[in-house]
Structure formats: structure tokens, C-alpha cells
Amino acid sequence: NTVTAANATAEFNKGREKICLWAYGIVDHCDLDRRLVSIALSYFDRLLSNGLVDERDVPENSNNARLAGMTCLYLAIKIHSSAVVSARRQR
């Protein structure tokens, strides 16, 4: 069904965009290189292409997609940045 496929694609794009905007907010807040978001989204896309994250999990309300996006950003920072960023909550 073409309409269903188009709706699924639109939902996927909205969810991915939300993860992207969130990641830019984090790197801007921490004064990190914005290229880290590109790297993180590359990791995220690789997870999707390998089937490790189901594309149906990407719509904007998905905890799995948010966790995957957060993990990809964390890995990009740890691998490609010399900044010290802790995953612990700041008080």
C-alpha cells in the first residue's frame, strides 16, 4: 500500500529529525564540535541498515530509537572528541 508506505516514511523522517535536533542541542550545550552529530547519525543509520534497530521503532515516541540515538552520540563523542563528558546527571 503506497499510502501506508508514505506515512511510515514520513513518521521515520520525523523521528530521525527529532533525534538529530536533540543531538545538536546536546553538542551545542556542551560546546562540542557539531560534526559529532553527523558521525552519530551515521552510526544510527548503520544500526538501521543492519536491522539492529527496527525502522518501526524510529517514530518520535519510541524509547528504543531515543536510546539508540543517545548511545550513538555518546560513542561519537567518546571516539572522536577529546572532551570529557560524563553520562552521570549533573547537579
mmCIF file of N, CA and C in Angstrom:
data_model
loop_
_atom_site.group_PDB
_atom_site.id
_atom_site.type_symbol
_atom_site.label_atom_id
_atom_site.label_comp_id
_atom_site.label_asym_id
_atom_site.label_seq_id
_atom_site.Cartn_x
_atom_site.Cartn_y
_atom_site.Cartn_z
ATOM 1 N N ASN A 1 0.835 -1.178 0.000
ATOM 2 C CA ASN A 1 0.000 0.000 0.000
ATOM 3 C C ASN A 1 0.883 1.246 0.000
ATOM 4 N N THR A 2 0.753 2.068 -1.026
ATOM 5 C CA THR A 2 1.596 3.247 -1.202
ATOM 6 C C THR A 2 1.364 4.287 -0.114
ATOM 7 N N VAL A 3 0.099 4.493 0.279
ATOM 8 C CA VAL A 3 -0.199 5.489 1.310
ATOM 9 C C VAL A 3 0.418 5.078 2.635
ATOM 10 N N THR A 4 0.313 3.824 2.994
ATOM 11 C CA THR A 4 0.889 3.330 4.241
ATOM 12 C C THR A 4 2.409 3.463 4.220
ATOM 13 N N ALA A 5 3.031 3.140 3.111
ATOM 14 C CA ALA A 5 4.485 3.267 2.988
ATOM 15 C C ALA A 5 4.909 4.728 3.093
ATOM 16 N N ALA A 6 4.149 5.617 2.482
ATOM 17 C CA ALA A 6 4.462 7.050 2.553
ATOM 18 C C ALA A 6 4.317 7.555 3.986
ATOM 19 N N ASN A 7 3.277 7.100 4.687
ATOM 20 C CA ASN A 7 3.084 7.504 6.079
ATOM 21 C C ASN A 7 4.215 6.980 6.962
ATOM 22 N N ALA A 8 4.620 5.751 6.724
ATOM 23 C CA ALA A 8 5.715 5.168 7.502
ATOM 24 C C ALA A 8 7.009 5.926 7.257
ATOM 25 N N THR A 9 7.263 6.303 6.025
ATOM 26 C CA THR A 9 8.464 7.070 5.694
ATOM 27 C C THR A 9 8.422 8.439 6.354
ATOM 28 N N ALA A 10 7.264 9.086 6.328
ATOM 29 C CA ALA A 10 7.118 10.400 6.963
ATOM 30 C C ALA A 10 7.340 10.296 8.471
ATOM 31 N N GLU A 11 6.802 9.267 9.099
ATOM 32 C CA GLU A 11 6.993 9.061 10.541
ATOM 33 C C GLU A 11 8.465 8.784 10.861
ATOM 34 N N PHE A 12 9.102 7.963 10.013
ATOM 35 C CA PHE A 12 10.523 7.676 10.199
ATOM 36 C C PHE A 12 11.336 8.962 10.111
ATOM 37 N N ASN A 13 11.067 9.782 9.102
ATOM 38 C CA ASN A 13 11.810 11.026 8.925
ATOM 39 C C ASN A 13 11.600 11.985 10.090
ATOM 40 N N LYS A 14 10.374 12.058 10.624
ATOM 41 C CA LYS A 14 10.111 12.922 11.775
ATOM 42 C C LYS A 14 10.876 12.431 13.003
ATOM 43 N N GLY A 15 10.887 11.128 13.209
ATOM 44 C CA GLY A 15 11.608 10.572 14.351
ATOM 45 C C GLY A 15 13.104 10.785 14.243
ATOM 46 N N ARG A 16 13.649 10.577 13.059
ATOM 47 C CA ARG A 16 15.093 10.783 12.844
ATOM 48 C C ARG A 16 15.454 12.253 13.003
ATOM 49 N N GLU A 17 14.594 13.136 12.501
ATOM 50 C CA GLU A 17 14.832 14.574 12.640
ATOM 51 C C GLU A 17 14.824 14.983 14.111
ATOM 52 N N LYS A 18 13.916 14.414 14.891
ATOM 53 C CA LYS A 18 13.847 14.739 16.312
ATOM 54 C C LYS A 18 15.132 14.308 17.024
ATOM 55 N N ILE A 19 15.650 13.126 16.684
ATOM 56 C CA ILE A 19 16.916 12.651 17.263
ATOM 57 C C ILE A 19 18.052 13.588 16.857
ATOM 58 N N CYS A 20 18.052 14.014 15.606
ATOM 59 C CA CYS A 20 19.085 14.918 15.102
ATOM 60 C C CYS A 20 19.062 16.247 15.848
ATOM 61 N N LEU A 21 17.886 16.840 15.997
ATOM 62 C CA LEU A 21 17.765 18.130 16.692
ATOM 63 C C LEU A 21 18.174 17.996 18.156
ATOM 64 N N TRP A 22 17.785 16.906 18.786
ATOM 65 C CA TRP A 22 18.176 16.665 20.175
ATOM 66 C C TRP A 22 19.699 16.591 20.279
ATOM 67 N N ALA A 23 20.335 15.864 19.358
ATOM 68 C CA ALA A 23 21.793 15.714 19.385
ATOM 69 C C ALA A 23 22.489 17.050 19.192
ATOM 70 N N TYR A 24 21.983 17.882 18.276
ATOM 71 C CA TYR A 24 22.571 19.219 18.101
ATOM 72 C C TYR A 24 22.422 20.048 19.370
ATOM 73 N N GLY A 25 21.311 19.910 20.055
ATOM 74 C CA GLY A 25 21.126 20.626 21.318
ATOM 75 C C GLY A 25 22.155 20.211 22.361
ATOM 76 N N ILE A 26 22.435 18.915 22.412
ATOM 77 C CA ILE A 26 23.425 18.412 23.375
ATOM 78 C C ILE A 26 24.822 18.923 23.043
ATOM 79 N N VAL A 27 25.247 18.806 21.794
ATOM 80 C CA VAL A 27 26.609 19.236 21.453
ATOM 81 C C VAL A 27 26.759 20.748 21.585
ATOM 82 N N ASP A 28 25.706 21.489 21.287
ATOM 83 C CA ASP A 28 25.777 22.942 21.470
ATOM 84 C C ASP A 28 25.862 23.294 22.951
ATOM 85 N N HIS A 29 25.079 22.625 23.777
ATOM 86 C CA HIS A 29 25.094 22.886 25.218
ATOM 87 C C HIS A 29 26.461 22.565 25.821
ATOM 88 N N CYS A 30 27.072 21.494 25.359
ATOM 89 C CA CYS A 30 28.379 21.065 25.877
ATOM 90 C C CYS A 30 29.543 21.704 25.138
ATOM 91 N N ASP A 31 29.244 22.582 24.174
ATOM 92 C CA ASP A 31 30.262 23.277 23.374
ATOM 93 C C ASP A 31 31.200 22.280 22.680
ATOM 94 N N LEU A 32 30.601 21.291 22.027
ATOM 95 C CA LEU A 32 31.349 20.277 21.287
ATOM 96 C C LEU A 32 31.238 20.551 19.791
ATOM 97 N N ASP A 33 32.074 19.900 19.026
ATOM 98 C CA ASP A 33 32.077 20.034 17.572
ATOM 99 C C ASP A 33 30.777 19.464 17.005
ATOM 100 N N ARG A 34 30.088 20.252 16.199
ATOM 101 C CA ARG A 34 28.802 19.834 15.641
ATOM 102 C C ARG A 34 28.936 18.670 14.660
ATOM 103 N N ARG A 35 30.143 18.417 14.159
ATOM 104 C CA ARG A 35 30.356 17.277 13.266
ATOM 105 C C ARG A 35 30.102 15.952 13.972
ATOM 106 N N LEU A 36 30.140 15.971 15.295
ATOM 107 C CA LEU A 36 29.864 14.749 16.059
ATOM 108 C C LEU A 36 28.449 14.247 15.807
ATOM 109 N N VAL A 37 27.527 15.158 15.530
ATOM 110 C CA VAL A 37 26.149 14.747 15.240
ATOM 111 C C VAL A 37 26.102 13.974 13.923
ATOM 112 N N SER A 38 26.845 14.426 12.934
ATOM 113 C CA SER A 38 26.896 13.690 11.664
ATOM 114 C C SER A 38 27.435 12.284 11.868
ATOM 115 N N ILE A 39 28.462 12.179 12.679
ATOM 116 C CA ILE A 39 29.044 10.870 12.958
ATOM 117 C C ILE A 39 28.030 9.995 13.695
ATOM 118 N N ALA A 40 27.366 10.573 14.693
ATOM 119 C CA ALA A 40 26.374 9.815 15.465
ATOM 120 C C ALA A 40 25.228 9.339 14.577
ATOM 121 N N LEU A 41 24.758 10.198 13.674
ATOM 122 C CA LEU A 41 23.672 9.792 12.788
ATOM 123 C C LEU A 41 24.140 8.745 11.780
ATOM 124 N N SER A 42 25.401 8.784 11.422
ATOM 125 C CA SER A 42 25.953 7.727 10.570
ATOM 126 C C SER A 42 25.890 6.391 11.309
ATOM 127 N N TYR A 43 26.280 6.386 12.582
ATOM 128 C CA TYR A 43 26.170 5.176 13.392
ATOM 129 C C TYR A 43 24.710 4.711 13.471
ATOM 130 N N PHE A 44 23.812 5.662 13.714
ATOM 131 C CA PHE A 44 22.389 5.351 13.833
ATOM 132 C C PHE A 44 21.863 4.719 12.551
ATOM 133 N N ASP A 45 22.228 5.313 11.409
ATOM 134 C CA ASP A 45 21.791 4.771 10.123
ATOM 135 C C ASP A 45 22.350 3.369 9.884
ATOM 136 N N ARG A 46 23.568 3.130 10.338
ATOM 137 C CA ARG A 46 24.158 1.796 10.206
ATOM 138 C C ARG A 46 23.391 0.774 11.031
ATOM 139 N N LEU A 47 22.959 1.187 12.232
ATOM 140 C CA LEU A 47 22.133 0.284 13.041
ATOM 141 C C LEU A 47 20.863 -0.086 12.292
ATOM 142 N N LEU A 48 20.245 0.904 11.666
ATOM 143 C CA LEU A 48 19.018 0.646 10.918
ATOM 144 C C LEU A 48 19.280 -0.253 9.711
ATOM 145 N N SER A 49 20.351 0.028 9.001
ATOM 146 C CA SER A 49 20.615 -0.745 7.781
ATOM 147 C C SER A 49 20.989 -2.190 8.085
ATOM 148 N N ASN A 50 21.547 -2.429 9.257
ATOM 149 C CA ASN A 50 21.899 -3.794 9.657
ATOM 150 C C ASN A 50 20.754 -4.517 10.347
ATOM 151 N N GLY A 51 19.638 -3.826 10.519
ATOM 152 C CA GLY A 51 18.483 -4.433 11.153
ATOM 153 C C GLY A 51 18.587 -4.542 12.665
ATOM 154 N N LEU A 52 19.577 -3.871 13.265
ATOM 155 C CA LEU A 52 19.736 -3.934 14.721
ATOM 156 C C LEU A 52 18.693 -3.081 15.439
ATOM 157 N N VAL A 53 18.181 -2.075 14.753
ATOM 158 C CA VAL A 53 17.062 -1.280 15.240
ATOM 159 C C VAL A 53 16.023 -1.323 14.144
ATOM 160 N N ASP A 54 14.817 -1.663 14.490
ATOM 161 C CA ASP A 54 13.734 -1.746 13.510
ATOM 162 C C ASP A 54 13.276 -0.333 13.144
ATOM 163 N N GLU A 55 13.120 -0.068 11.844
ATOM 164 C CA GLU A 55 12.674 1.253 11.404
ATOM 165 C C GLU A 55 11.336 1.629 12.008
ATOM 166 N N ARG A 56 10.532 0.649 12.372
ATOM 167 C CA ARG A 56 9.237 0.949 13.003
ATOM 168 C C ARG A 56 9.426 1.517 14.394
ATOM 169 N N ASP A 57 10.634 1.365 14.978
ATOM 170 C CA ASP A 57 10.922 1.914 16.298
ATOM 171 C C ASP A 57 11.360 3.368 16.246
ATOM 172 N N VAL A 58 11.532 3.924 15.059
ATOM 173 C CA VAL A 58 12.082 5.267 14.948
ATOM 174 C C VAL A 58 11.063 6.392 15.127
ATOM 175 N N PRO A 59 9.772 6.205 14.908
ATOM 176 C CA PRO A 59 8.874 7.334 15.129
ATOM 177 C C PRO A 59 9.129 8.018 16.465
ATOM 178 N N GLU A 60 8.784 9.297 16.497
ATOM 179 C CA GLU A 60 9.254 10.184 17.548
ATOM 180 C C GLU A 60 8.955 9.772 18.984
ATOM 181 N N ASN A 61 8.046 8.871 19.224
ATOM 182 C CA ASN A 61 7.737 8.474 20.597
ATOM 183 C C ASN A 61 8.415 7.179 21.028
ATOM 184 N N SER A 62 9.354 6.694 20.259
ATOM 185 C CA SER A 62 9.959 5.401 20.528
ATOM 186 C C SER A 62 11.135 5.494 21.496
ATOM 187 N N ASN A 63 11.041 4.756 22.590
ATOM 188 C CA ASN A 63 12.151 4.704 23.544
ATOM 189 C C ASN A 63 13.367 4.014 22.947
ATOM 190 N N ASN A 64 13.147 2.975 22.134
ATOM 191 C CA ASN A 64 14.271 2.260 21.515
ATOM 192 C C ASN A 64 15.073 3.178 20.604
ATOM 193 N N ALA A 65 14.394 3.977 19.806
ATOM 194 C CA ALA A 65 15.089 4.883 18.899
ATOM 195 C C ALA A 65 15.843 5.957 19.677
ATOM 196 N N ARG A 66 15.229 6.480 20.727
ATOM 197 C CA ARG A 66 15.913 7.507 21.535
ATOM 198 C C ARG A 66 17.141 6.926 22.212
ATOM 199 N N LEU A 67 17.026 5.721 22.733
ATOM 200 C CA LEU A 67 18.169 5.078 23.369
ATOM 201 C C LEU A 67 19.280 4.818 22.360
ATOM 202 N N ALA A 68 18.915 4.353 21.176
ATOM 203 C CA ALA A 68 19.917 4.122 20.127
ATOM 204 C C ALA A 68 20.581 5.433 19.725
ATOM 205 N N GLY A 69 19.791 6.492 19.553
ATOM 206 C CA GLY A 69 20.352 7.800 19.188
ATOM 207 C C GLY A 69 21.292 8.337 20.257
ATOM 208 N N MET A 70 20.890 8.198 21.518
ATOM 209 C CA MET A 70 21.722 8.662 22.624
ATOM 210 C C MET A 70 23.028 7.880 22.678
ATOM 211 N N THR A 71 22.950 6.584 22.474
ATOM 212 C CA THR A 71 24.142 5.741 22.500
ATOM 213 C C THR A 71 25.081 6.086 21.350
ATOM 214 N N CYS A 72 24.518 6.324 20.181
ATOM 215 C CA CYS A 72 25.339 6.693 19.023
ATOM 216 C C CYS A 72 26.058 8.021 19.256
ATOM 217 N N LEU A 73 25.360 8.988 19.849
ATOM 218 C CA LEU A 73 26.008 10.275 20.142
ATOM 219 C C LEU A 73 27.104 10.086 21.188
ATOM 220 N N TYR A 74 26.835 9.322 22.221
ATOM 221 C CA TYR A 74 27.824 9.065 23.262
ATOM 222 C C TYR A 74 29.081 8.420 22.671
ATOM 223 N N LEU A 75 28.885 7.425 21.801
ATOM 224 C CA LEU A 75 30.034 6.777 21.156
ATOM 225 C C LEU A 75 30.809 7.748 20.276
ATOM 226 N N ALA A 76 30.104 8.571 19.515
ATOM 227 C CA ALA A 76 30.778 9.544 18.650
ATOM 228 C C ALA A 76 31.623 10.507 19.479
ATOM 229 N N ILE A 77 31.095 10.942 20.615
ATOM 230 C CA ILE A 77 31.847 11.854 21.483
ATOM 231 C C ILE A 77 33.068 11.151 22.050
ATOM 232 N N LYS A 78 32.884 9.937 22.548
ATOM 233 C CA LYS A 78 33.997 9.219 23.165
ATOM 234 C C LYS A 78 35.098 8.870 22.165
ATOM 235 N N ILE A 79 34.716 8.549 20.929
ATOM 236 C CA ILE A 79 35.703 8.126 19.934
ATOM 237 C C ILE A 79 36.355 9.309 19.229
ATOM 238 N N HIS A 80 35.587 10.359 18.946
ATOM 239 C CA HIS A 80 36.070 11.423 18.076
ATOM 240 C C HIS A 80 36.277 12.769 18.765
ATOM 241 N N SER A 81 36.208 12.819 20.073
ATOM 242 C CA SER A 81 36.381 14.084 20.778
ATOM 243 C C SER A 81 37.293 13.867 21.974
ATOM 244 N N SER A 82 38.051 14.879 22.299
ATOM 245 C CA SER A 82 38.905 14.786 23.487
ATOM 246 C C SER A 82 38.197 15.370 24.711
ATOM 247 N N ALA A 83 36.971 15.856 24.528
ATOM 248 C CA ALA A 83 36.216 16.418 25.646
ATOM 249 C C ALA A 83 35.855 15.323 26.633
ATOM 250 N N VAL A 84 35.837 15.696 27.899
ATOM 251 C CA VAL A 84 35.422 14.774 28.947
ATOM 252 C C VAL A 84 33.945 15.017 29.197
ATOM 253 N N VAL A 85 33.136 14.049 28.838
ATOM 254 C CA VAL A 85 31.692 14.156 29.012
ATOM 255 C C VAL A 85 31.242 12.948 29.815
ATOM 256 N N SER A 86 30.561 13.214 30.903
ATOM 257 C CA SER A 86 30.089 12.137 31.758
ATOM 258 C C SER A 86 28.630 11.844 31.468
ATOM 259 N N ALA A 87 28.264 10.595 31.547
ATOM 260 C CA ALA A 87 26.869 10.207 31.376
ATOM 261 C C ALA A 87 26.083 10.388 32.659
ATOM 262 N N ARG A 88 26.769 10.751 33.721
ATOM 263 C CA ARG A 88 26.111 10.962 35.017
ATOM 264 C C ARG A 88 25.352 12.274 35.025
ATOM 265 N N ARG A 89 24.305 12.302 35.801
ATOM 266 C CA ARG A 89 23.475 13.505 35.937
ATOM 267 C C ARG A 89 24.251 14.582 36.682
ATOM 268 N N GLN A 90 24.237 15.786 36.160
ATOM 269 C CA GLN A 90 24.899 16.918 36.805
ATOM 270 C C GLN A 90 23.956 17.521 37.827
ATOM 271 N N ARG A 91 24.475 17.888 38.964
ATOM 272 C CA ARG A 91 23.638 18.529 40.000
ATOM 273 C C ARG A 91 23.935 19.989 40.097
#
